[in-house]
Short mmCIF file of C-alpha atoms and ligand atoms in Angstrom, two decimals:
data_model
loop_
_atom_site.label_atom_id
_atom_site.label_comp_id
_atom_site.label_asym_id
_atom_site.label_seq_id
_atom_site.Cartn_x
_atom_site.Cartn_y
_atom_site.Cartn_z
CA MET D 348 152.85 -10.91 68.12
CA ASP D 349 156.08 -11.21 70.02
CA GLN D 350 158.32 -8.54 68.63
CA LEU D 351 160.39 -7.95 71.71
CA PRO D 352 161.16 -11.36 73.18
CA ASN D 353 164.13 -10.16 75.19
CA MET D 354 162.19 -7.29 76.64
CA ARG D 355 159.39 -9.61 77.55
CA LEU D 356 161.75 -12.07 79.20
CA THR D 357 163.39 -9.29 81.15
CA THR D 358 160.03 -8.07 82.40
CA GLN D 359 159.05 -11.56 83.46
CA ARG D 360 162.35 -12.00 85.20
CA GLN D 361 161.97 -8.68 86.99
CA ILE D 362 158.52 -9.61 88.23
CA ILE D 363 159.74 -13.01 89.44
CA LEU D 364 162.62 -11.28 91.22
CA GLU D 365 160.29 -8.67 92.75
CA GLU D 366 157.92 -11.30 94.07
CA LEU D 367 160.76 -13.42 95.42
CA ALA D 368 162.14 -10.38 97.24
CA LYS D 369 158.77 -9.77 98.93
CA VAL D 370 158.68 -13.09 100.75
CA THR D 371 160.92 -14.62 103.39
CA SER D 372 159.57 -18.12 102.93
CA HIS D 373 162.28 -19.39 100.54
CA PRO D 374 159.66 -20.55 98.04
CA THR D 375 159.98 -23.40 95.56
CA ALA D 376 159.53 -22.75 91.82
CA ASN D 377 155.94 -23.99 92.21
CA ASP D 378 155.23 -21.58 95.06
CA LEU D 379 156.59 -18.68 93.02
CA TYR D 380 154.64 -19.74 89.97
CA ASP D 381 151.42 -19.41 92.00
CA ILE D 382 152.46 -15.95 93.19
CA VAL D 383 153.74 -14.66 89.84
CA ARG D 384 150.63 -15.87 88.01
CA GLN D 385 148.60 -13.22 89.82
CA ARG D 386 150.55 -10.62 87.84
CA LEU D 387 151.37 -12.63 84.70
CA PRO D 388 148.37 -14.92 84.14
CA ARG D 389 149.84 -16.47 80.99
CA ILE D 390 153.27 -17.35 82.35
CA GLY D 391 154.16 -21.05 82.44
CA LEU D 392 155.78 -23.02 85.24
CA GLY D 393 158.68 -23.87 82.90
CA THR D 394 159.36 -20.18 82.30
CA VAL D 395 159.36 -19.43 86.02
CA TYR D 396 161.66 -22.38 86.62
CA ARG D 397 164.09 -21.41 83.82
CA ASN D 398 164.26 -17.82 84.97
CA LEU D 399 164.95 -18.87 88.55
CA GLU D 400 167.77 -21.16 87.40
CA LEU D 401 169.25 -18.40 85.22
CA MET D 402 169.07 -15.83 88.00
CA ALA D 403 170.65 -18.28 90.43
CA GLU D 404 173.48 -18.98 87.96
CA SER D 405 174.18 -15.27 87.53
CA GLY D 406 174.16 -14.69 91.28
CA LEU D 407 171.03 -12.51 91.37
CA ILE D 408 169.34 -14.94 93.73
CA LEU D 409 170.32 -17.96 95.79
CA LYS D 410 169.31 -21.50 95.06
CA LEU D 411 169.17 -23.24 98.41
CA GLU D 412 170.90 -26.52 98.94
CA VAL D 413 168.74 -27.55 101.85
CA GLY D 414 167.16 -30.83 102.74
CA GLY D 415 163.81 -31.65 101.29
CA THR D 416 162.72 -32.71 97.86
CA GLN D 417 162.24 -29.39 96.04
CA LYS D 418 164.73 -26.64 95.32
CA ARG D 419 164.04 -23.39 97.08
CA PHE D 420 165.01 -19.88 96.12
CA ASP D 421 166.06 -16.83 98.10
CA ALA D 422 166.40 -13.17 97.06
CA THR D 423 168.73 -12.55 100.02
CA ILE D 424 172.12 -13.23 98.47
CA ASN D 425 174.46 -12.24 101.29
CA PRO D 426 175.74 -15.34 103.10
CA HIS D 427 173.36 -16.44 105.85
CA TYR D 428 172.22 -19.59 107.60
CA HIS D 429 168.92 -21.39 107.34
CA ILE D 430 166.77 -23.53 109.59
CA ARG D 431 164.33 -26.10 108.28
CA CYS D 432 161.33 -27.44 110.13
CA THR D 433 161.46 -31.22 110.06
CA GLN D 434 157.66 -31.35 110.42
CA CYS D 435 156.33 -28.98 107.75
CA GLY D 436 159.50 -28.39 105.73
CA LYS D 437 159.40 -24.61 106.04
CA VAL D 438 162.74 -22.80 105.76
CA ASP D 439 163.63 -19.60 107.64
CA ASP D 440 166.71 -17.43 107.92
CA ILE D 441 168.68 -17.54 111.16
CA ASP D 442 170.23 -14.20 111.93
CA ILE D 443 173.57 -15.16 113.48
CA PRO D 444 177.06 -14.10 112.41
CA MET D 445 178.80 -16.23 109.77
CA GLN D 446 181.07 -18.71 111.54
CA HIS D 447 184.15 -18.03 109.41
CA HIS D 448 186.41 -20.00 111.75
CA ILE D 449 184.76 -23.20 110.52
CA ASN D 450 186.50 -22.63 107.18
CA GLU D 451 189.86 -22.62 108.93
CA ILE D 452 189.06 -25.76 110.89
CA ALA D 453 188.04 -27.48 107.64
CA ALA D 454 191.08 -26.16 105.77
CA ALA D 455 193.36 -27.64 108.43
CA ALA D 456 191.67 -31.01 108.05
CA CYS D 457 191.94 -31.39 104.28
CA ASP D 458 193.98 -30.40 101.23
CA TYR D 459 191.29 -28.19 99.74
CA GLN D 460 191.34 -24.48 99.38
CA ILE D 461 188.09 -23.64 101.19
CA PHE D 462 185.74 -21.02 99.70
CA GLY D 463 182.94 -21.26 102.19
CA HIS D 464 180.39 -23.49 103.85
CA HIS D 465 176.66 -24.03 104.15
CA ILE D 466 174.92 -24.82 107.39
CA GLU D 467 171.35 -25.93 107.59
CA PHE D 468 169.90 -26.14 111.07
CA SER D 469 166.94 -28.41 111.63
CA GLY D 470 164.24 -28.26 114.26
CA ILE D 471 160.51 -27.83 114.77
CA CYS D 472 158.94 -24.46 114.00
CA ASP D 473 156.67 -22.62 116.41
CA ASP D 474 153.57 -23.33 114.30
CA CYS D 475 154.22 -27.06 114.48
CA ILE D 476 154.94 -26.89 118.22
CA GLN D 477 151.62 -25.09 118.78
CA MET D 478 149.82 -27.61 116.58
CA LYS D 479 151.21 -30.47 118.69
CA LYS D 480 150.00 -28.79 121.88
CA GLU D 481 146.51 -28.40 120.48
CA HIS D 482 146.15 -32.03 119.45
ZN1 LIG S 876 156.83 -26.50 110.96
ZN1 LIG S 877 167.52 -17.21 103.34
#
């Protein structure tokens, strides 16, 4: 019996959003599926994926355009920069001010009206550095 499909969808979406907000790991849809399943054992990966896409489209969450094969999601929607570990692929926030002057430099170099920019730093995370030392 599924008398309140919209209600159900909203609840699922809220739980996905809640779980995404709890982590700082910028999880993929698969990662979130594993987390959300603890609370919604019958939810499908497709449902998690669709809800993430919908929430990203409506600006509730960010879909990260970072290197790597899988899309990642972020509940922190204010503009911020990311760093990706080239060894393990993990993505973290970097807490530095937005470099708004880059927009002006870019605007001077092309005919576009610039809205913003994305910067992805790359490096090796501390876990991977430690791992290298141990081996
Ligand atoms: Zn790493
Ligand atoms: Zn982030």
